[in-house]
PDB file of C-alpha atoms in Angstrom:
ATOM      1  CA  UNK A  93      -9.208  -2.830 -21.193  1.00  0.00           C
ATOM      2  CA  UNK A  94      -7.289  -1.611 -17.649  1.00  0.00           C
ATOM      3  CA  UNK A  95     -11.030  -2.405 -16.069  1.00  0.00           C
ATOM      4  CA  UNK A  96     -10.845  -5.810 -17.081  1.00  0.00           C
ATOM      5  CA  UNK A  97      -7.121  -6.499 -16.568  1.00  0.00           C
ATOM      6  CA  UNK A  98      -7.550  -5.233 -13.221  1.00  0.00           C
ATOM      7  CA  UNK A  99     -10.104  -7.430 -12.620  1.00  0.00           C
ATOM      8  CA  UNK A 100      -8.539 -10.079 -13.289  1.00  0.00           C
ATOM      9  CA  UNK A 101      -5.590  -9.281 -10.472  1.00  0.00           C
ATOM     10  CA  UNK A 102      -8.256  -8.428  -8.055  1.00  0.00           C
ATOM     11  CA  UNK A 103      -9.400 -11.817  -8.189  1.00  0.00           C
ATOM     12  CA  UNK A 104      -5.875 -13.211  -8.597  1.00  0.00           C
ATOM     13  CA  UNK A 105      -5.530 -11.653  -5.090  1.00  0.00           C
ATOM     14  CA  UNK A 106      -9.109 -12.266  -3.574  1.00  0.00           C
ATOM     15  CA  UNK A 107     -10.328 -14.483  -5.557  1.00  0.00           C
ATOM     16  CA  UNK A 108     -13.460 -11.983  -5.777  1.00  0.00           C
ATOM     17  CA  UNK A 109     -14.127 -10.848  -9.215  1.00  0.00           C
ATOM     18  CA  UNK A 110     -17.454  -9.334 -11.149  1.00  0.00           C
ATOM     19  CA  UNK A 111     -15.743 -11.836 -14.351  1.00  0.00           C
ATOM     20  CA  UNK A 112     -16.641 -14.804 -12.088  1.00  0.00           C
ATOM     21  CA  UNK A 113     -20.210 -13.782 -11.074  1.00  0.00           C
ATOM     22  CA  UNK A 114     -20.768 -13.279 -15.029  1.00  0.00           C
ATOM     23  CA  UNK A 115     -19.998 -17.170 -16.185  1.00  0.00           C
ATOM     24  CA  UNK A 116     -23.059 -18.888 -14.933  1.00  0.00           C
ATOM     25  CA  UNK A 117     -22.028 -22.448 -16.106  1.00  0.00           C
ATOM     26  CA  UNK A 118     -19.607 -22.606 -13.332  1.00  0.00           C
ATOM     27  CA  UNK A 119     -20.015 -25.492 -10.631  1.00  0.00           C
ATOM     28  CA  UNK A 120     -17.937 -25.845  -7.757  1.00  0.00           C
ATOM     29  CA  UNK A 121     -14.660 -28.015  -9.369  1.00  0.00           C
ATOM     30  CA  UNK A 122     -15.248 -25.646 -12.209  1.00  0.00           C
ATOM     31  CA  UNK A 123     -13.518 -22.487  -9.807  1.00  0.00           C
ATOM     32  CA  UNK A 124      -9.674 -24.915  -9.537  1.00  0.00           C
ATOM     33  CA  UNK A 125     -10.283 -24.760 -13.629  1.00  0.00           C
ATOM     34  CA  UNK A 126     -11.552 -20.985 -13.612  1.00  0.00           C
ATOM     35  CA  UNK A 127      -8.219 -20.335 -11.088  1.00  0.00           C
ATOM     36  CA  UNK A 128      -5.691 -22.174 -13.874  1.00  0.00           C
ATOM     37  CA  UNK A 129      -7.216 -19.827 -16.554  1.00  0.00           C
ATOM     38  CA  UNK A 130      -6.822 -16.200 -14.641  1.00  0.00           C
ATOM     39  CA  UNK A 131      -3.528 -17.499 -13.747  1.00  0.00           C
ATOM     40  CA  UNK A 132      -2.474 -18.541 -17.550  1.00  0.00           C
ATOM     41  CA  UNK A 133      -3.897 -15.392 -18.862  1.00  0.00           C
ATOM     42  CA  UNK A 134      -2.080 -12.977 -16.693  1.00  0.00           C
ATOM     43  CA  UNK A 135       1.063 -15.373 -16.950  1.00  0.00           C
ATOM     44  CA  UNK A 136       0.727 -15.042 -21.077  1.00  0.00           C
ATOM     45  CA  UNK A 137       0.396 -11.064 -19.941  1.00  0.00           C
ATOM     46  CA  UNK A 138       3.379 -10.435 -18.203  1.00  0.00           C
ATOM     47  CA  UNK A 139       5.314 -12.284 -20.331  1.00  0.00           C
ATOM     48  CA  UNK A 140       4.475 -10.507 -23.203  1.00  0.00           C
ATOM     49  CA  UNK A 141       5.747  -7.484 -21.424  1.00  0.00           C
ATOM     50  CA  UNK A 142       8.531  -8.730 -20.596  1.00  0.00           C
ATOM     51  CA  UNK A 143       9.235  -9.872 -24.530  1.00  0.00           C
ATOM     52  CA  UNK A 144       8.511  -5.657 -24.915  1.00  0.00           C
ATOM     53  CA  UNK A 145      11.699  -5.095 -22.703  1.00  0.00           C
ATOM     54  CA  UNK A 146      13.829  -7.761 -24.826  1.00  0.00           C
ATOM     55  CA  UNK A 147      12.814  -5.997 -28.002  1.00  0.00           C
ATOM     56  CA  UNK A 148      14.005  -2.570 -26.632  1.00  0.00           C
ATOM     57  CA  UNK A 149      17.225  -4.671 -26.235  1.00  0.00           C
ATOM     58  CA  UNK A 150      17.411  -5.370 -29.417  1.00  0.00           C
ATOM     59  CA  UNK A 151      16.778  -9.230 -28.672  1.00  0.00           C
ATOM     60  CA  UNK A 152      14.710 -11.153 -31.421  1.00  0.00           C
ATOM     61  CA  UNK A 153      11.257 -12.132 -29.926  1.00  0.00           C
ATOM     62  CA  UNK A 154       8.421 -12.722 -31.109  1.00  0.00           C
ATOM     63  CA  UNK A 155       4.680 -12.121 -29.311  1.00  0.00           C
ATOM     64  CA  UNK A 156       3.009 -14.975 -29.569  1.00  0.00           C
ATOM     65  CA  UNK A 157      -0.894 -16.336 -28.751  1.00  0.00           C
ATOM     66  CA  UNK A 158      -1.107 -18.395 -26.011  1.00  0.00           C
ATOM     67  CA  UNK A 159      -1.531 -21.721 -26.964  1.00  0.00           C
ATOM     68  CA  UNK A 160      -4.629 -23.676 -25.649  1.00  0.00           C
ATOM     69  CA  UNK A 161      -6.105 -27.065 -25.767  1.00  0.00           C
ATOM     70  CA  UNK A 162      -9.830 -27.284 -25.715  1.00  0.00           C
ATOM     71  CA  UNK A 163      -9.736 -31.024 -23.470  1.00  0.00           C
ATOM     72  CA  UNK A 164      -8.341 -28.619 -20.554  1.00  0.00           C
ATOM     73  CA  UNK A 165     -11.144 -27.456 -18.424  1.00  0.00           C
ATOM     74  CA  UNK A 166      -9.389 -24.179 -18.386  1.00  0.00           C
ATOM     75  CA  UNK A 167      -9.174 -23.881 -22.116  1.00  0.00           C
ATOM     76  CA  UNK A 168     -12.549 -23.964 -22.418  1.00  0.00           C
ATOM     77  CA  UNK A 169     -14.034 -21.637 -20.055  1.00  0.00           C
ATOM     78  CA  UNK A 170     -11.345 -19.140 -21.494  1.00  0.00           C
ATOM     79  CA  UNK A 171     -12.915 -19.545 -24.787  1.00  0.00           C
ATOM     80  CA  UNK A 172     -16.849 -19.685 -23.355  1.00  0.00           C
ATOM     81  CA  UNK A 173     -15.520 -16.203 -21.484  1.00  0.00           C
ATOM     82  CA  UNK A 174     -14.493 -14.892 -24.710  1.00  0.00           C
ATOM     83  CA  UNK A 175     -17.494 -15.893 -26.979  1.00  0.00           C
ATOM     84  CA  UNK A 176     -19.905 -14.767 -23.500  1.00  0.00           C
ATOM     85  CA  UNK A 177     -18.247 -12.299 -21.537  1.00  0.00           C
ATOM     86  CA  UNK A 178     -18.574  -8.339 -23.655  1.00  0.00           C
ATOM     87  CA  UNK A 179     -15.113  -7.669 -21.978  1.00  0.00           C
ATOM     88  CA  UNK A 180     -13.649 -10.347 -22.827  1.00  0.00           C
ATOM     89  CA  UNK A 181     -15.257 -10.255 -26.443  1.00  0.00           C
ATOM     90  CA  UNK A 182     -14.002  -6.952 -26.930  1.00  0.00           C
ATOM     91  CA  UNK A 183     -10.488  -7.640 -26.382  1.00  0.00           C
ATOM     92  CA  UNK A 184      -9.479 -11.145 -27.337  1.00  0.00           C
ATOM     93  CA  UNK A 185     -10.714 -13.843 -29.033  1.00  0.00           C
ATOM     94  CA  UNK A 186     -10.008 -17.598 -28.770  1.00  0.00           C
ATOM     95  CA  UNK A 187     -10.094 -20.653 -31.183  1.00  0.00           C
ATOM     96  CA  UNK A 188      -9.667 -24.292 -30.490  1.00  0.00           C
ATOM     97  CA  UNK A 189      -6.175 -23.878 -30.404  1.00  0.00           C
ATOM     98  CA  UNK A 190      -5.240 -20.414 -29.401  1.00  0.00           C
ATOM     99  CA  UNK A 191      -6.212 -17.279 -27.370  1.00  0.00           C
ATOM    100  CA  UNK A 192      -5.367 -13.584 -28.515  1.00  0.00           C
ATOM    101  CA  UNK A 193      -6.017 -10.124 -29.105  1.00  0.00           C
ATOM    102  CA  UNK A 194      -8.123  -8.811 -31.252  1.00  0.00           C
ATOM    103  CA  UNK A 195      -7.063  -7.247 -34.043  1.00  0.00           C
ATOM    104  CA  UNK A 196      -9.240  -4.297 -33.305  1.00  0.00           C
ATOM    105  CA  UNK A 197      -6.963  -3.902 -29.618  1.00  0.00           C
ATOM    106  CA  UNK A 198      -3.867  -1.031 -30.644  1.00  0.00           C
ATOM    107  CA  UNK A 199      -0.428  -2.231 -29.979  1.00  0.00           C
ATOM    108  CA  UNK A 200      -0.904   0.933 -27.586  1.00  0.00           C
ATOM    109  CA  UNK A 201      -3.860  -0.885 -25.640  1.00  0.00           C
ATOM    110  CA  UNK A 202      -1.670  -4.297 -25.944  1.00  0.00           C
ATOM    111  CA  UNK A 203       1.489  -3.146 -24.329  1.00  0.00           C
ATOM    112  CA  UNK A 204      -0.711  -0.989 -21.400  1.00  0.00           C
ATOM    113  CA  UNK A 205      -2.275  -4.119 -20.581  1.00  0.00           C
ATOM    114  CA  UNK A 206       0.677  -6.481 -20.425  1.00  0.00           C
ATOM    115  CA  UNK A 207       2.483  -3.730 -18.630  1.00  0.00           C
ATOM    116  CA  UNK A 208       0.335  -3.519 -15.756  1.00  0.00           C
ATOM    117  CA  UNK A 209       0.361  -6.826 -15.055  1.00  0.00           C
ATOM    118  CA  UNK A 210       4.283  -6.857 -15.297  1.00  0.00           C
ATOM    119  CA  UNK A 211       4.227  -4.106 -12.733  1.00  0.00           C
ATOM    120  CA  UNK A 212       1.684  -5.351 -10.333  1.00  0.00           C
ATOM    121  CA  UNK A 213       1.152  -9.333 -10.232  1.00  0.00           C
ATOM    122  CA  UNK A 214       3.601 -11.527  -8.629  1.00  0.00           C
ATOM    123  CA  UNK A 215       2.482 -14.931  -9.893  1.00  0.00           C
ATOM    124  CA  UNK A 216       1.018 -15.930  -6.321  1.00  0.00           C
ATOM    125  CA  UNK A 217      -1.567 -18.966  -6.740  1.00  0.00           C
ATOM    126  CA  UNK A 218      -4.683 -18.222  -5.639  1.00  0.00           C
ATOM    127  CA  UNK A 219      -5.799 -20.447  -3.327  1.00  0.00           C
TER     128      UNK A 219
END
């Protein structure tokens, strides 16, 4: 999973990314759409770390799916990407209305993931 999370930041800092050469439906006002999703998916990362941290303060949270709409452009390229893309497929899986681990991912794996995105991504837009 780290080879696919860390993807995911190199493009959120280069925009260059083997994830984007692999979705071949993508036309050029597709990429602003493909930009929202990286961004939401690494946002719904680090904040599941940082719901970790409030646990280990005994805080009550809850992790949660990111919720997603399927009339967002972004929605639905996350969910082509995880129906189409074998990383993405082997790690999450997305409905109509939500995107999420798979059950098969250990909370181990889970908590790796979100944590280096915590650590390393600032939340800069790509532009």
């Amino acid at each position: 999973m780290d080879e696919l999370i860390k993807d995911m930041l190199e493009y959120s800092k280069t925009g260059n990314s083997r994830i984007l050469l692999e979705v071949n439906n993508l036309k050029t006002e597709d990429i602003i759409s493909f930009n929202a999703m990286i961004i939401d998916v690494l946002s719904w990362l680090r904040l599941g770390y940082q719901k970790e941290l409030w646990k280990k303060e005994k805080r009550y949270v809850k992790q949660k799916p990111l919720d997603i709409n399927l009339k967002y452009p972004w929605c639905k390229i996350l969910k082509e990407l995880t129906e189409t893309n074998s990383s993405f497929h082997k790690y999450f899986f997305a409905t109509d209305r939500k995107f999420d681990f798979r059950e098969t991912v250990t909370d181990e794996e889970r908590v790796n993931a979100m944590k280096l995105v915590y650590d390393t991504w600032s939340m800069k837009i790509i532009t």
